[in-house]
N, CA and C atoms as an extended XYZ file, in Angstrom:
546
Properties=species:S:1:pos:R:3:atomname:S:1:resname:S:1:resid:I:1 pbc="F F F"
N       -30.903       11.258      -17.633 N   MET     1
C       -30.995       10.053      -16.837 CA  MET     1
C       -32.469        9.738      -16.586 C   MET     1
N       -32.823        8.505      -16.713 N   HIS     2
C       -34.190        8.081      -16.445 CA  HIS     2
C       -34.464        8.135      -14.952 C   HIS     2
N       -35.719        8.238      -14.613 N   MET     3
C       -36.131        8.320      -13.212 CA  MET     3
C       -35.649        7.097      -12.420 C   MET     3
N       -35.683        5.926      -13.045 N   GLU     4
C       -35.261        4.699      -12.378 CA  GLU     4
C       -33.760        4.751      -12.053 C   GLU     4
N       -32.947        5.270      -12.967 N   GLN     5
C       -31.512        5.385      -12.738 CA  GLN     5
C       -31.215        6.373      -11.609 C   GLN     5
N       -31.943        7.477      -11.578 N   VAL     6
C       -31.762        8.475      -10.519 CA  VAL     6
C       -32.060        7.844       -9.166 C   VAL     6
N       -33.126        7.071       -9.095 N   GLU     7
C       -33.473        6.404       -7.839 CA  GLU     7
C       -32.392        5.412       -7.423 C   GLU     7
N       -31.812        4.694       -8.388 N   GLN     8
C       -30.732        3.753       -8.068 CA  GLN     8
C       -29.517        4.489       -7.522 C   GLN     8
N       -29.129        5.606       -8.152 N   VAL     9
C       -27.984        6.400       -7.680 CA  VAL     9
C       -28.256        6.922       -6.274 C   VAL     9
N       -29.467        7.423       -6.037 N   GLU    10
C       -29.808        7.912       -4.706 CA  GLU    10
C       -29.774        6.790       -3.681 C   GLU    10
N       -30.241        5.613       -4.062 N   GLN    11
C       -30.233        4.468       -3.155 CA  GLN    11
C       -28.803        4.082       -2.789 C   GLN    11
N       -27.897        4.042       -3.782 N   VAL    12
C       -26.490        3.728       -3.516 CA  VAL    12
C       -25.901        4.783       -2.576 C   VAL    12
N       -26.218        6.055       -2.837 N   GLY    13
C       -25.713        7.123       -1.981 CA  GLY    13
C       -26.158        6.983       -0.537 C   GLY    13
N       -27.388        6.516       -0.325 N   ARG    14
C       -27.909        6.371        1.037 CA  ARG    14
C       -27.350        5.136        1.732 C   ARG    14
N       -27.108        4.066        1.003 N   THR    15
C       -26.723        2.816        1.650 CA  THR    15
C       -25.224        2.556        1.623 C   THR    15
N       -24.470        3.276        0.809 N   ALA    16
C       -23.044        3.000        0.674 CA  ALA    16
C       -22.252        3.681        1.795 C   ALA    16
N       -22.530        3.249        2.998 N   GLN    17
C       -21.729        3.692        4.122 CA  GLN    17
C       -21.531        2.523        5.061 C   GLN    17
N       -20.404        2.553        5.738 N   ALA    18
C       -20.085        1.494        6.691 CA  ALA    18
C       -19.786        2.165        8.027 C   ALA    18
N       -20.259        1.563        9.099 N   VAL    19
C       -20.095        2.138       10.434 CA  VAL    19
C       -19.319        1.155       11.303 C   VAL    19
N       -18.285        1.689       11.967 N   PHE    20
C       -17.450        0.885       12.860 CA  PHE    20
C       -17.372        1.578       14.214 C   PHE    20
N       -17.605        0.826       15.278 N   VAL    21
C       -17.494        1.336       16.640 CA  VAL    21
C       -16.483        0.432       17.358 C   VAL    21
N       -15.425        1.031       17.876 N   TYR    22
C       -14.324        0.232       18.430 CA  TYR    22
C       -13.498        1.067       19.403 C   TYR    22
N       -12.797        0.384       20.241 N   GLU    23
C       -11.812        0.986       21.141 CA  GLU    23
C       -10.444        0.678       20.535 C   GLU    23
N        -9.657        1.697       20.162 N   PRO    24
C        -8.345        1.433       19.558 CA  PRO    24
C        -7.435        0.682       20.539 C   PRO    24
N        -6.756       -0.352       20.043 N   THR    25
C        -5.833       -1.119       20.885 CA  THR    25
C        -4.428       -1.048       20.289 C   THR    25
N        -3.445       -1.329       21.115 N   ILE    26
C        -2.064       -1.350       20.645 CA  ILE    26
C        -1.885       -2.412       19.565 C   ILE    26
N        -2.592       -3.535       19.679 N   ASP    27
C        -2.485       -4.590       18.661 CA  ASP    27
C        -2.990       -4.120       17.297 C   ASP    27
N        -3.996       -3.252       17.279 N   ASP    28
C        -4.466       -2.690       16.013 CA  ASP    28
C        -3.324       -1.948       15.317 C   ASP    28
N        -2.610       -1.149       16.075 N   PHE    29
C        -1.555       -0.342       15.479 CA  PHE    29
C        -0.317       -1.170       15.154 C   PHE    29
N        -0.053       -2.196       15.934 N   ARG    30
C         1.036       -3.113       15.565 CA  ARG    30
C         0.724       -3.781       14.224 C   ARG    30
N        -0.519       -4.209       14.062 N   GLY    31
C        -0.925       -4.821       12.799 CA  GLY    31
C        -0.841       -3.847       11.635 C   GLY    31
N        -1.217       -2.593       11.865 N   ALA    32
C        -1.161       -1.576       10.811 CA  ALA    32
C         0.278       -1.286       10.407 C   ALA    32
N         1.148       -1.120       11.387 N   VAL    33
C         2.556       -0.840       11.096 CA  VAL    33
C         3.190       -2.043       10.394 C   VAL    33
N         2.839       -3.235       10.813 N   ARG    34
C         3.359       -4.448       10.172 CA  ARG    34
C         2.868       -4.526        8.718 C   ARG    34
N         1.598       -4.231        8.478 N   ALA    35
C         1.061       -4.255        7.110 CA  ALA    35
C         1.760       -3.205        6.252 C   ALA    35
N         1.992       -2.023        6.798 N   ARG    36
C         2.705       -0.974        6.067 CA  ARG    36
C         4.117       -1.420        5.726 C   ARG    36
N         4.797       -2.046        6.693 N   ALA    37
C         6.179       -2.488        6.478 CA  ALA    37
C         6.257       -3.580        5.409 C   ALA    37
N         5.260       -4.413        5.323 N   ARG    38
C         5.288       -5.532        4.372 CA  ARG    38
C         4.769       -5.172        2.989 C   ARG    38
N         3.827       -4.220        2.918 N   ARG    39
C         3.106       -4.027        1.660 CA  ARG    39
C         3.410       -2.740        0.919 C   ARG    39
N         4.176       -1.822        1.519 N   THR    40
C         4.516       -0.595        0.805 CA  THR    40
C         6.004       -0.559        0.519 C   THR    40
N         6.367        0.138       -0.539 N   GLY    41
C         7.778        0.292       -0.868 CA  GLY    41
C         8.534        0.992        0.247 C   GLY    41
N         7.938        2.045        0.802 N   ALA    42
C         8.588        2.771        1.898 CA  ALA    42
C         8.776        1.870        3.112 C   ALA    42
N         7.782        1.081        3.427 N   GLY    43
C         7.881        0.179        4.572 CA  GLY    43
C         8.938       -0.889        4.374 C   GLY    43
N         8.985       -1.456        3.169 N   ARG    44
C        10.010       -2.465        2.886 CA  ARG    44
C        11.401       -1.848        2.910 C   ARG    44
N        11.534       -0.629        2.387 N   ALA    45
C        12.835        0.042        2.399 CA  ALA    45
C        13.291        0.312        3.831 C   ALA    45
N        12.381        0.791        4.665 N   GLU    46
C        12.734        1.036        6.067 CA  GLU    46
C        13.128       -0.254        6.769 C   GLU    46
N        12.437       -1.336        6.462 N   THR    47
C        12.730       -2.623        7.084 CA  THR    47
C        14.126       -3.107        6.691 C   THR    47
N        14.506       -2.910        5.438 N   ALA    48
C        15.808       -3.382        4.955 CA  ALA    48
C        16.936       -2.403        5.250 C   ALA    48
N        16.622       -1.127        5.289 N   LEU    49
C        17.665       -0.098        5.385 CA  LEU    49
C        18.468       -0.176        6.678 C   LEU    49
N        17.818       -0.292        7.805 N   VAL    50
C        18.523       -0.286        9.091 CA  VAL    50
C        19.511       -1.457        9.194 C   VAL    50
N        19.090       -2.681        8.911 N   PRO    51
C        20.066       -3.784        8.981 CA  PRO    51
C        21.206       -3.641        7.972 C   PRO    51
N        20.898       -3.182        6.759 N   LEU    52
C        21.935       -3.058        5.740 CA  LEU    52
C        22.939       -1.963        6.085 C   LEU    52
N        22.465       -0.830        6.549 N   VAL    53
C        23.371        0.258        6.919 CA  VAL    53
C        24.234       -0.155        8.112 C   VAL    53
N        23.615       -0.784        9.104 N   THR    54
C        24.370       -1.247       10.275 CA  THR    54
C        25.459       -2.225        9.858 C   THR    54
N        25.111       -3.179        9.030 N   THR    55
C        26.080       -4.179        8.575 CA  THR    55
C        27.180       -3.523        7.739 C   THR    55
N        26.791       -2.621        6.852 N   GLY    56
C        27.783       -1.925        6.020 CA  GLY    56
C        28.776       -1.126        6.847 C   GLY    56
N        28.277       -0.439        7.861 N   LEU    57
C        29.172        0.348        8.717 CA  LEU    57
C        30.133       -0.541        9.492 C   LEU    57
N        29.617       -1.620       10.040 N   VAL    58
C        30.473       -2.537       10.807 CA  VAL    58
C        31.525       -3.167        9.894 C   VAL    58
N        31.122       -3.615        8.715 N   LEU    59
C        32.082       -4.236        7.799 CA  LEU    59
C        33.086       -3.204        7.275 C   LEU    59
N        32.605       -2.008        6.998 N   GLY    60
C        33.525       -0.945        6.564 CA  GLY    60
C        34.573       -0.636        7.621 C   GLY    60
N        34.140       -0.519        8.853 N   PHE    61
C        35.071       -0.280        9.960 CA  PHE    61
C        36.056       -1.440       10.085 C   PHE    61
N        35.555       -2.665        9.966 N   GLY    62
C        36.421       -3.843       10.055 CA  GLY    62
C        37.452       -3.894        8.948 C   GLY    62
N        37.043       -3.512        7.740 N   LEU    63
C        37.995       -3.488        6.628 CA  LEU    63
C        39.057       -2.417        6.833 C   LEU    63
N        38.655       -1.258        7.327 N   LEU    64
C        39.629       -0.191        7.615 CA  LEU    64
C        40.626       -0.618        8.680 C   LEU    64
N        40.168       -1.364        9.634 N   ARG    65
C        41.025       -1.844       10.734 CA  ARG    65
C        41.777       -3.121       10.355 C   ARG    65
N        41.509       -3.635        9.141 N   GLU    66
C        42.163       -4.842        8.619 CA  GLU    66
C        41.974       -6.044        9.546 C   GLU    66
N        40.720       -6.232        9.952 N   LEU    67
C        40.395       -7.373       10.807 CA  LEU    67
C        40.448       -8.663        9.999 C   LEU    67
N        40.644       -9.767       10.681 N   LEU    68
C        40.677      -11.078       10.042 CA  LEU    68
C        39.326      -11.374        9.381 C   LEU    68
N        39.328      -12.129        8.277 N   PRO    69
C        38.062      -12.441        7.596 CA  PRO    69
C        37.031      -13.120        8.492 C   PRO    69
N        37.455      -13.999        9.390 N   VAL    70
C        36.505      -14.661       10.275 CA  VAL    70
C        35.857      -13.649       11.225 C   VAL    70
N        36.633      -12.686       11.683 N   VAL    71
C        36.100      -11.634       12.557 CA  VAL    71
C        35.118      -10.762       11.772 C   VAL    71
N        35.466      -10.460       10.517 N   LEU    72
C        34.554       -9.678        9.672 CA  LEU    72
C        33.236      -10.419        9.449 C   LEU    72
N        33.319      -11.718        9.197 N   ALA    73
C        32.112      -12.501        8.950 CA  ALA    73
C        31.215      -12.534       10.188 C   ALA    73
N        31.804      -12.806       11.343 N   VAL    74
C        31.025      -12.841       12.590 CA  VAL    74
C        30.444      -11.466       12.888 C   VAL    74
N        31.249      -10.430       12.712 N   SER    75
C        30.771       -9.062       12.962 CA  SER    75
C        29.629       -8.703       12.020 C   SER    75
N        29.741       -9.110       10.755 N   GLY    76
C        28.677       -8.820        9.785 CA  GLY    76
C        27.370       -9.497       10.152 C   GLY    76
N        27.447      -10.760       10.563 N   VAL    77
C        26.234      -11.485       10.956 CA  VAL    77
C        25.606      -10.854       12.197 C   VAL    77
N        26.451      -10.524       13.181 N   LEU    78
C        25.924       -9.889       14.400 CA  LEU    78
C        25.320       -8.522       14.092 C   LEU    78
N        25.980       -7.749       13.229 N   ALA    79
C        25.457       -6.422       12.867 CA  ALA    79
C        24.118       -6.545       12.150 C   ALA    79
N        23.991       -7.542       11.296 N   LEU    80
C        22.727       -7.760       10.599 CA  LEU    80
C        21.610       -8.072       11.594 C   LEU    80
N        21.917       -8.925       12.566 N   GLY    81
C        20.932       -9.259       13.598 CA  GLY    81
C        20.553       -8.061       14.447 C   GLY    81
N        21.562       -7.278       14.855 N   VAL    82
C        21.286       -6.081       15.666 CA  VAL    82
C        20.474       -5.069       14.865 C   VAL    82
N        20.797       -4.906       13.576 N   GLY    83
C        20.037       -3.990       12.724 CA  GLY    83
C        18.596       -4.425       12.558 C   GLY    83
N        18.383       -5.735       12.378 N   ALA    84
C        17.013       -6.254       12.247 CA  ALA    84
C        16.234       -6.041       13.546 C   ALA    84
N        16.891       -6.280       14.670 N   LEU    85
C        16.247       -6.055       15.966 CA  LEU    85
C        15.913       -4.571       16.149 C   LEU    85
N        16.821       -3.699       15.734 N   GLY    86
C        16.562       -2.259       15.822 CA  GLY    86
C        15.386       -1.835       14.965 C   GLY    86
N        15.286       -2.401       13.762 N   GLY    87
C        14.146       -2.088       12.895 CA  GLY    87
C        12.828       -2.539       13.509 C   GLY    87
N        12.845       -3.732       14.102 N   ALA    88
C        11.623       -4.243       14.748 CA  ALA    88
C        11.237       -3.366       15.942 C   ALA    88
N        12.222       -2.943       16.710 N   ARG    89
C        11.930       -2.058       17.846 CA  ARG    89
C        11.374       -0.722       17.371 C   ARG    89
N        11.892       -0.239       16.249 N   GLY    90
C        11.388        1.015       15.690 CA  GLY    90
C         9.927        0.908       15.285 C   GLY    90
N         9.547       -0.226       14.680 N   ARG    91
C         8.138       -0.426       14.310 CA  ARG    91
C         7.249       -0.523       15.546 C   ARG    91
N         7.728       -1.202       16.593 N   ARG    92
C         6.938       -1.279       17.830 CA  ARG    92
C         6.767        0.105       18.445 C   ARG    92
N         7.822        0.903       18.393 N   GLY    93
C         7.738        2.266       18.923 CA  GLY    93
C         6.753        3.112       18.131 C   GLY    93
N         6.747        2.949       16.813 N   MET    94
C         5.801        3.687       15.976 CA  MET    94
C         4.372        3.295       16.334 C   MET    94
N         4.127        2.006       16.518 N   ALA    95
C         2.784        1.532       16.886 CA  ALA    95
C         2.376        2.109       18.237 C   ALA    95
N         3.293        2.153       19.188 N   ARG    96
C         2.994        2.714       20.515 CA  ARG    96
C         2.629        4.192       20.414 C   ARG    96
N         3.388        4.948       19.611 N   ARG    97
C         3.095        6.383       19.473 CA  ARG    97
C         1.744        6.610       18.804 C   ARG    97
N         1.448        5.838       17.758 N   LEU    98
C         0.145        5.969       17.100 CA  LEU    98
C        -0.994        5.633       18.068 C   LEU    98
N        -0.799        4.587       18.851 N   HIS    99
C        -1.828        4.201       19.816 CA  HIS    99
C        -2.018        5.283       20.875 C   HIS    99
N        -0.951        5.883       21.345 N   GLN   100
C        -1.062        6.940       22.359 CA  GLN   100
C        -1.914        8.099       21.847 C   GLN   100
N        -1.723        8.454       20.583 N   VAL   101
C        -2.519        9.541       20.002 CA  VAL   101
C        -3.993        9.157       19.954 C   VAL   101
N        -4.279        7.948       19.484 N   MET   102
C        -5.669        7.534       19.321 CA  MET   102
C        -6.337        7.117       20.629 C   MET   102
N        -5.560        6.701       21.615 N   ALA   103
C        -6.145        6.277       22.895 CA  ALA   103
C        -6.899        7.431       23.552 C   ALA   103
N        -6.462        8.655       23.285 N   ALA   104
C        -7.142        9.824       23.856 CA  ALA   104
C        -8.574        9.951       23.330 C   ALA   104
N        -8.861        9.379       22.172 N   TYR   105
C       -10.200        9.442       21.611 CA  TYR   105
C       -11.183        8.592       22.393 C   TYR   105
N       -10.689        7.568       23.074 N   GLY   106
C       -11.587        6.639       23.736 CA  GLY   106
C       -12.281        5.779       22.697 C   GLY   106
N       -13.503        5.397       22.970 N   GLN   107
C       -14.245        4.594       21.996 CA  GLN   107
C       -14.523        5.444       20.761 C   GLN   107
N       -14.228        4.902       19.602 N   CYS   108
C       -14.389        5.632       18.340 CA  CYS   108
C       -15.584        5.100       17.560 C   CYS   108
N       -16.218        6.006       16.860 N   ARG   109
C       -17.269        5.651       15.909 CA  ARG   109
C       -16.847        6.254       14.579 C   ARG   109
N       -16.581        5.390       13.601 N   THR   110
C       -16.135        5.844       12.286 CA  THR   110
C       -17.192        5.501       11.257 C   THR   110
N       -17.588        6.509       10.492 N   VAL   111
C       -18.541        6.335        9.405 CA  VAL   111
C       -17.774        6.595        8.104 C   VAL   111
N       -17.783        5.596        7.228 N   VAL   112
C       -17.066        5.693        5.958 CA  VAL   112
C       -18.085        5.679        4.830 C   VAL   112
N       -17.941        6.640        3.908 N   ASP   113
C       -18.807        6.670        2.734 CA  ASP   113
C       -17.985        7.117        1.532 C   ASP   113
N       -18.651        7.451        0.453 N   GLU   114
C       -17.946        7.820       -0.782 CA  GLU   114
C       -17.160        9.125       -0.655 C   GLU   114
N       -17.468        9.934        0.327 N   ARG   115
C       -16.743       11.197        0.518 CA  ARG   115
C       -15.480       11.026        1.332 C   ARG   115
N       -15.440       10.050        2.223 N   GLY   116
C       -14.284        9.847        3.094 CA  GLY   116
C       -14.708        9.175        4.384 C   GLY   116
N       -13.993        9.518        5.446 N   ALA   117
C       -14.260        8.903        6.751 CA  ALA   117
C       -14.373        9.985        7.813 C   ALA   117
N       -15.300        9.805        8.726 N   ALA   118
C       -15.482       10.712        9.854 CA  ALA   118
C       -15.427        9.877       11.126 C   ALA   118
N       -14.487       10.233       12.008 N   THR   119
C       -14.326        9.503       13.267 CA  THR   119
C       -14.647       10.427       14.420 C   THR   119
N       -15.460        9.947       15.332 N   THR   120
C       -15.831       10.698       16.522 CA  THR   120
C       -15.484        9.851       17.737 C   THR   120
N       -14.803       10.464       18.680 N   GLY   121
C       -14.474        9.795       19.931 CA  GLY   121
C       -15.048       10.583       21.092 C   GLY   121
N       -14.730       10.138       22.319 N   ARG   122
C       -15.232       10.845       23.502 CA  ARG   122
C       -14.684       12.261       23.592 C   ARG   122
N       -13.424       12.451       23.198 N   THR   123
C       -12.785       13.748       23.422 CA  THR   123
C       -12.472       14.513       22.151 C   THR   123
N       -12.469       13.843       20.994 N   MET   124
C       -12.081       14.512       19.751 CA  MET   124
C       -12.827       13.898       18.582 C   MET   124
N       -12.726       14.594       17.435 N   SER   125
C       -13.245       14.020       16.202 CA  SER   125
C       -12.433       14.568       15.043 C   SER   125
N       -12.428       13.822       13.947 N   TYR   126
C       -11.766       14.301       12.741 CA  TYR   126
C       -12.449       13.706       11.525 C   TYR   126
N       -12.292       14.398       10.404 N   THR   127
C       -12.854       13.967        9.139 CA  THR   127
C       -11.742       13.980        8.104 C   THR   127
N       -11.725       12.976        7.253 N   SER   128
C       -10.735       12.948        6.173 CA  SER   128
C       -11.432       12.540        4.884 C   SER   128
N       -11.079       13.226        3.794 N   ASP   129
C       -11.628       12.804        2.511 CA  ASP   129
C       -10.621       11.858        1.859 C   ASP   129
N       -10.994       11.301        0.731 N   TRP   130
C       -10.176       10.262        0.119 CA  TRP   130
C        -8.867       10.791       -0.454 C   TRP   130
N        -8.699       12.105       -0.563 N   GLN   131
C        -7.433       12.654       -1.054 CA  GLN   131
C        -6.298       12.429       -0.068 C   GLN   131
N        -6.611       12.266        1.201 N   LEU   132
C        -5.580       12.026        2.214 CA  LEU   132
C        -4.937       10.659        2.044 C   LEU   132
N        -5.718        9.681        1.633 N   PHE   133
C        -5.227        8.310        1.488 CA  PHE   133
C        -5.168        7.928        0.015 C   PHE   133
N        -4.207        7.070       -0.327 N   THR   134
C        -4.101        6.600       -1.705 CA  THR   134
C        -4.188        5.082       -1.805 C   THR   134
N        -3.864        4.388       -0.725 N   LEU   135
C        -3.782        2.930       -0.727 CA  LEU   135
C        -4.508        2.365        0.484 C   LEU   135
N        -4.842        1.075        0.380 N   TYR   136
C        -5.315        0.386        1.580 CA  TYR   136
C        -4.879       -1.061        1.528 C   TYR   136
N        -4.724       -1.630        2.722 N   ALA   137
C        -4.389       -3.042        2.867 CA  ALA   137
C        -5.423       -3.661        3.790 C   ALA   137
N        -5.716       -4.913        3.540 N   GLU   138
C        -6.645       -5.634        4.401 CA  GLU   138
C        -5.908       -6.809        5.027 C   GLU   138
N        -6.025       -6.929        6.327 N   THR   139
C        -5.486       -8.079        7.043 CA  THR   139
C        -6.687       -8.853        7.601 C   THR   139
N        -6.471      -10.004        8.191 N   PRO   140
C        -7.617      -10.728        8.761 CA  PRO   140
C        -8.369       -9.937        9.838 C   PRO   140
N        -7.693       -9.009       10.520 N   GLU   141
C        -8.327       -8.260       11.607 CA  GLU   141
C        -8.624       -6.800       11.278 C   GLU   141
N        -7.976       -6.236       10.257 N   LEU   142
C        -7.988       -4.785       10.050 CA  LEU   142
C        -8.147       -4.381        8.598 C   LEU   142
N        -8.581       -3.135        8.431 N   PHE   143
C        -8.394       -2.388        7.193 CA  PHE   143
C        -7.391       -1.301        7.557 C   PHE   143
N        -6.325       -1.187        6.779 N   VAL   144
C        -5.275       -0.199        7.036 CA  VAL   144
C        -5.263        0.753        5.853 C   VAL   144
N        -5.539        2.037        6.116 N   LEU   145
C        -5.534        3.056        5.076 CA  LEU   145
C        -4.187        3.755        5.108 C   LEU   145
N        -3.582        3.900        3.936 N   LEU   146
C        -2.247        4.489        3.834 CA  LEU   146
C        -2.291        5.647        2.865 C   LEU   146
N        -1.552        6.696        3.177 N   GLY   147
C        -1.582        7.862        2.318 CA  GLY   147
C        -0.220        8.327        1.889 C   GLY   147
N        -0.205        9.106        0.825 N   GLY   148
C         1.019        9.704        0.337 CA  GLY   148
C         1.906        8.718       -0.391 C   GLY   148
N         2.844        9.261       -1.183 N   PRO   149
C         3.730        8.391       -1.954 CA  PRO   149
C         4.626        7.532       -1.075 C   PRO   149
N         4.868        7.964        0.142 N   ARG   150
C         5.695        7.188        1.053 CA  ARG   150
C         4.873        6.613        2.208 C   ARG   150
N         3.572        6.551        2.026 N   ALA   151
C         2.653        5.978        3.024 CA  ALA   151
C         2.836        6.638        4.372 C   ALA   151
N         2.854        7.985        4.383 N   SER   152
C         3.094        8.711        5.626 CA  SER   152
C         1.874        8.767        6.542 C   SER   152
N         0.672        8.685        6.001 N   CYS   153
C        -0.547        8.684        6.814 CA  CYS   153
C        -0.994        7.248        7.019 C   CYS   153
N        -1.405        6.948        8.225 N   VAL   154
C        -1.892        5.603        8.530 CA  VAL   154
C        -3.179        5.735        9.339 C   VAL   154
N        -4.223        5.022        8.914 N   ALA   155
C        -5.464        4.949        9.676 CA  ALA   155
C        -5.867        3.482        9.783 C   ALA   155
N        -6.497        3.149       10.876 N   VAL   156
C        -6.842        1.754       11.167 CA  VAL   156
C        -8.341        1.637       11.399 C   VAL   156
N        -8.940        0.640       10.761 N   LEU   157
C       -10.340        0.288       11.039 CA  LEU   157
C       -10.388       -1.196       11.390 C   LEU   157
N       -10.535       -1.506       12.672 N   PRO   158
C       -10.613       -2.917       13.069 CA  PRO   158
C       -11.943       -3.532       12.633 C   PRO   158
N       -11.879       -4.703       12.053 N   LYS   159
C       -13.091       -5.384       11.586 CA  LYS   159
C       -14.020       -5.714       12.741 C   LYS   159
N       -13.475       -5.913       13.944 N   ARG   160
C       -14.327       -6.248       15.091 CA  ARG   160
C       -15.309       -5.124       15.411 C   ARG   160
N       -15.042       -3.914       14.906 N   GLY   161
C       -15.898       -2.773       15.194 CA  GLY   161
C       -17.090       -2.625       14.276 C   GLY   161
N       -17.203       -3.474       13.268 N   ALA   162
C       -18.323       -3.363       12.325 CA  ALA   162
C       -19.640       -3.484       13.081 C   ALA   162
N       -20.538       -2.513       12.861 N   GLU   163
C       -21.836       -2.558       13.544 CA  GLU   163
C       -22.648       -3.768       13.112 C   GLU   163
N       -22.499       -4.148       11.862 N   GLU   164
C       -23.151       -5.351       11.358 CA  GLU   164
C       -22.196       -5.988       10.355 C   GLU   164
N       -22.269       -7.309       10.169 N   PRO   165
C       -21.322       -7.993        9.282 CA  PRO   165
C       -21.267       -7.408        7.865 C   PRO   165
N       -22.380       -6.897        7.370 N   ALA   166
C       -22.409       -6.329        6.015 CA  ALA   166
C       -21.539       -5.077        5.898 C   ALA   166
N       -21.243       -4.415        7.027 N   ASP   167
C       -20.401       -3.221        6.985 CA  ASP   167
C       -18.998       -3.538        6.470 C   ASP   167
N       -18.506       -4.726        6.731 N   ILE   168
C       -17.171       -5.099        6.249 CA  ILE   168
C       -17.166       -5.143        4.729 C   ILE   168
N       -18.175       -5.768        4.136 N   ASP   169
C       -18.256       -5.822        2.671 CA  ASP   169
C       -18.525       -4.444        2.076 C   ASP   169
N       -19.375       -3.645        2.742 N   ARG   170
C       -19.632       -2.286        2.253 CA  ARG   170
C       -18.348       -1.464        2.281 C   ARG   170
N       -17.580       -1.584        3.370 N   LEU   171
C       -16.325       -0.838        3.463 CA  LEU   171
C       -15.360       -1.275        2.366 C   LEU   171
N       -15.247       -2.561        2.161 N   ARG   172
C       -14.354       -3.080        1.108 CA  ARG   172
C       -14.754       -2.488       -0.244 C   ARG   172
N       -16.042       -2.416       -0.537 N   GLY   173
C       -16.516       -1.836       -1.799 CA  GLY   173
C       -16.188       -0.362       -1.903 C   GLY   173
N       -16.404        0.388       -0.831 N   ILE   174
C       -16.098        1.822       -0.826 CA  ILE   174
C       -14.605        2.031       -1.037 C   ILE   174
N       -13.797        1.269       -0.327 N   LEU   175
C       -12.344        1.415       -0.468 CA  LEU   175
C       -11.892        1.055       -1.877 C   LEU   175
N       -12.446       -0.013       -2.449 N   ASP   176
C       -12.070       -0.401       -3.809 CA  ASP   176
C       -12.396        0.689       -4.824 C   ASP   176
N       -13.480        1.424       -4.600 N   ARG   177
C       -13.852        2.494       -5.522 CA  ARG   177
C       -12.984        3.746       -5.357 C   ARG   177
N       -12.403        3.937       -4.181 N   ASN   178
C       -11.723        5.199       -3.915 CA  ASN   178
C       -10.213        5.093       -3.716 C   ASN   178
N        -9.710        3.907       -3.388 N   LEU   179
C        -8.280        3.731       -3.124 CA  LEU   179
C        -7.756        2.517       -3.891 C   LEU   179
N        -6.445        2.426       -3.965 N   ARG   180
C        -5.822        1.267       -4.609 CA  ARG   180
C        -5.495        0.239       -3.533 C   ARG   180
N        -5.902       -0.993       -3.793 N   ARG   181
C        -5.677       -2.080       -2.827 CA  ARG   181
C        -4.259       -2.634       -2.986 C   ARG   181
N        -3.619       -2.862       -1.841 N   LEU   182
C        -2.281       -3.485       -1.862 CA  LEU   182
C        -2.407       -4.975       -1.709 C   LEU   182
């Protein structure tokens, strides 16, 4: 490698980091759970599964009891609505639990670079390399990092926490190099 190329690589290594300082909010986690539900196969399956199973059970019971077709139709529609409401409540509960865990950190400072992300809060800190996450989604307010084949790991980086506007573009570049965008 020529000396000029080495200097360019070193320069990228020094500048390719993004810093976010933010207080985690419940809305951040609601947005993350919503993005997961809409953009991952596991999230879409969970969203559809509860209403479909609820409706199937109600209709199956109605058929066994030989209910009138109009009663079956009304019961099926109501079961679908109740199942959808249950799925939405489940996502809200997941967001609340995630927020409770992160709220203990207090104000967070997350530094993201080519190796991964390091988050430090008032009471705790953690570091994760890119092997933990495989996907990411971007919403107007957030970057949502998702991991595993079933998107079991979720991390949130609110855009409002960017120390400088260029950090958002730097983070997007780092994520594009290390994760698959949804």
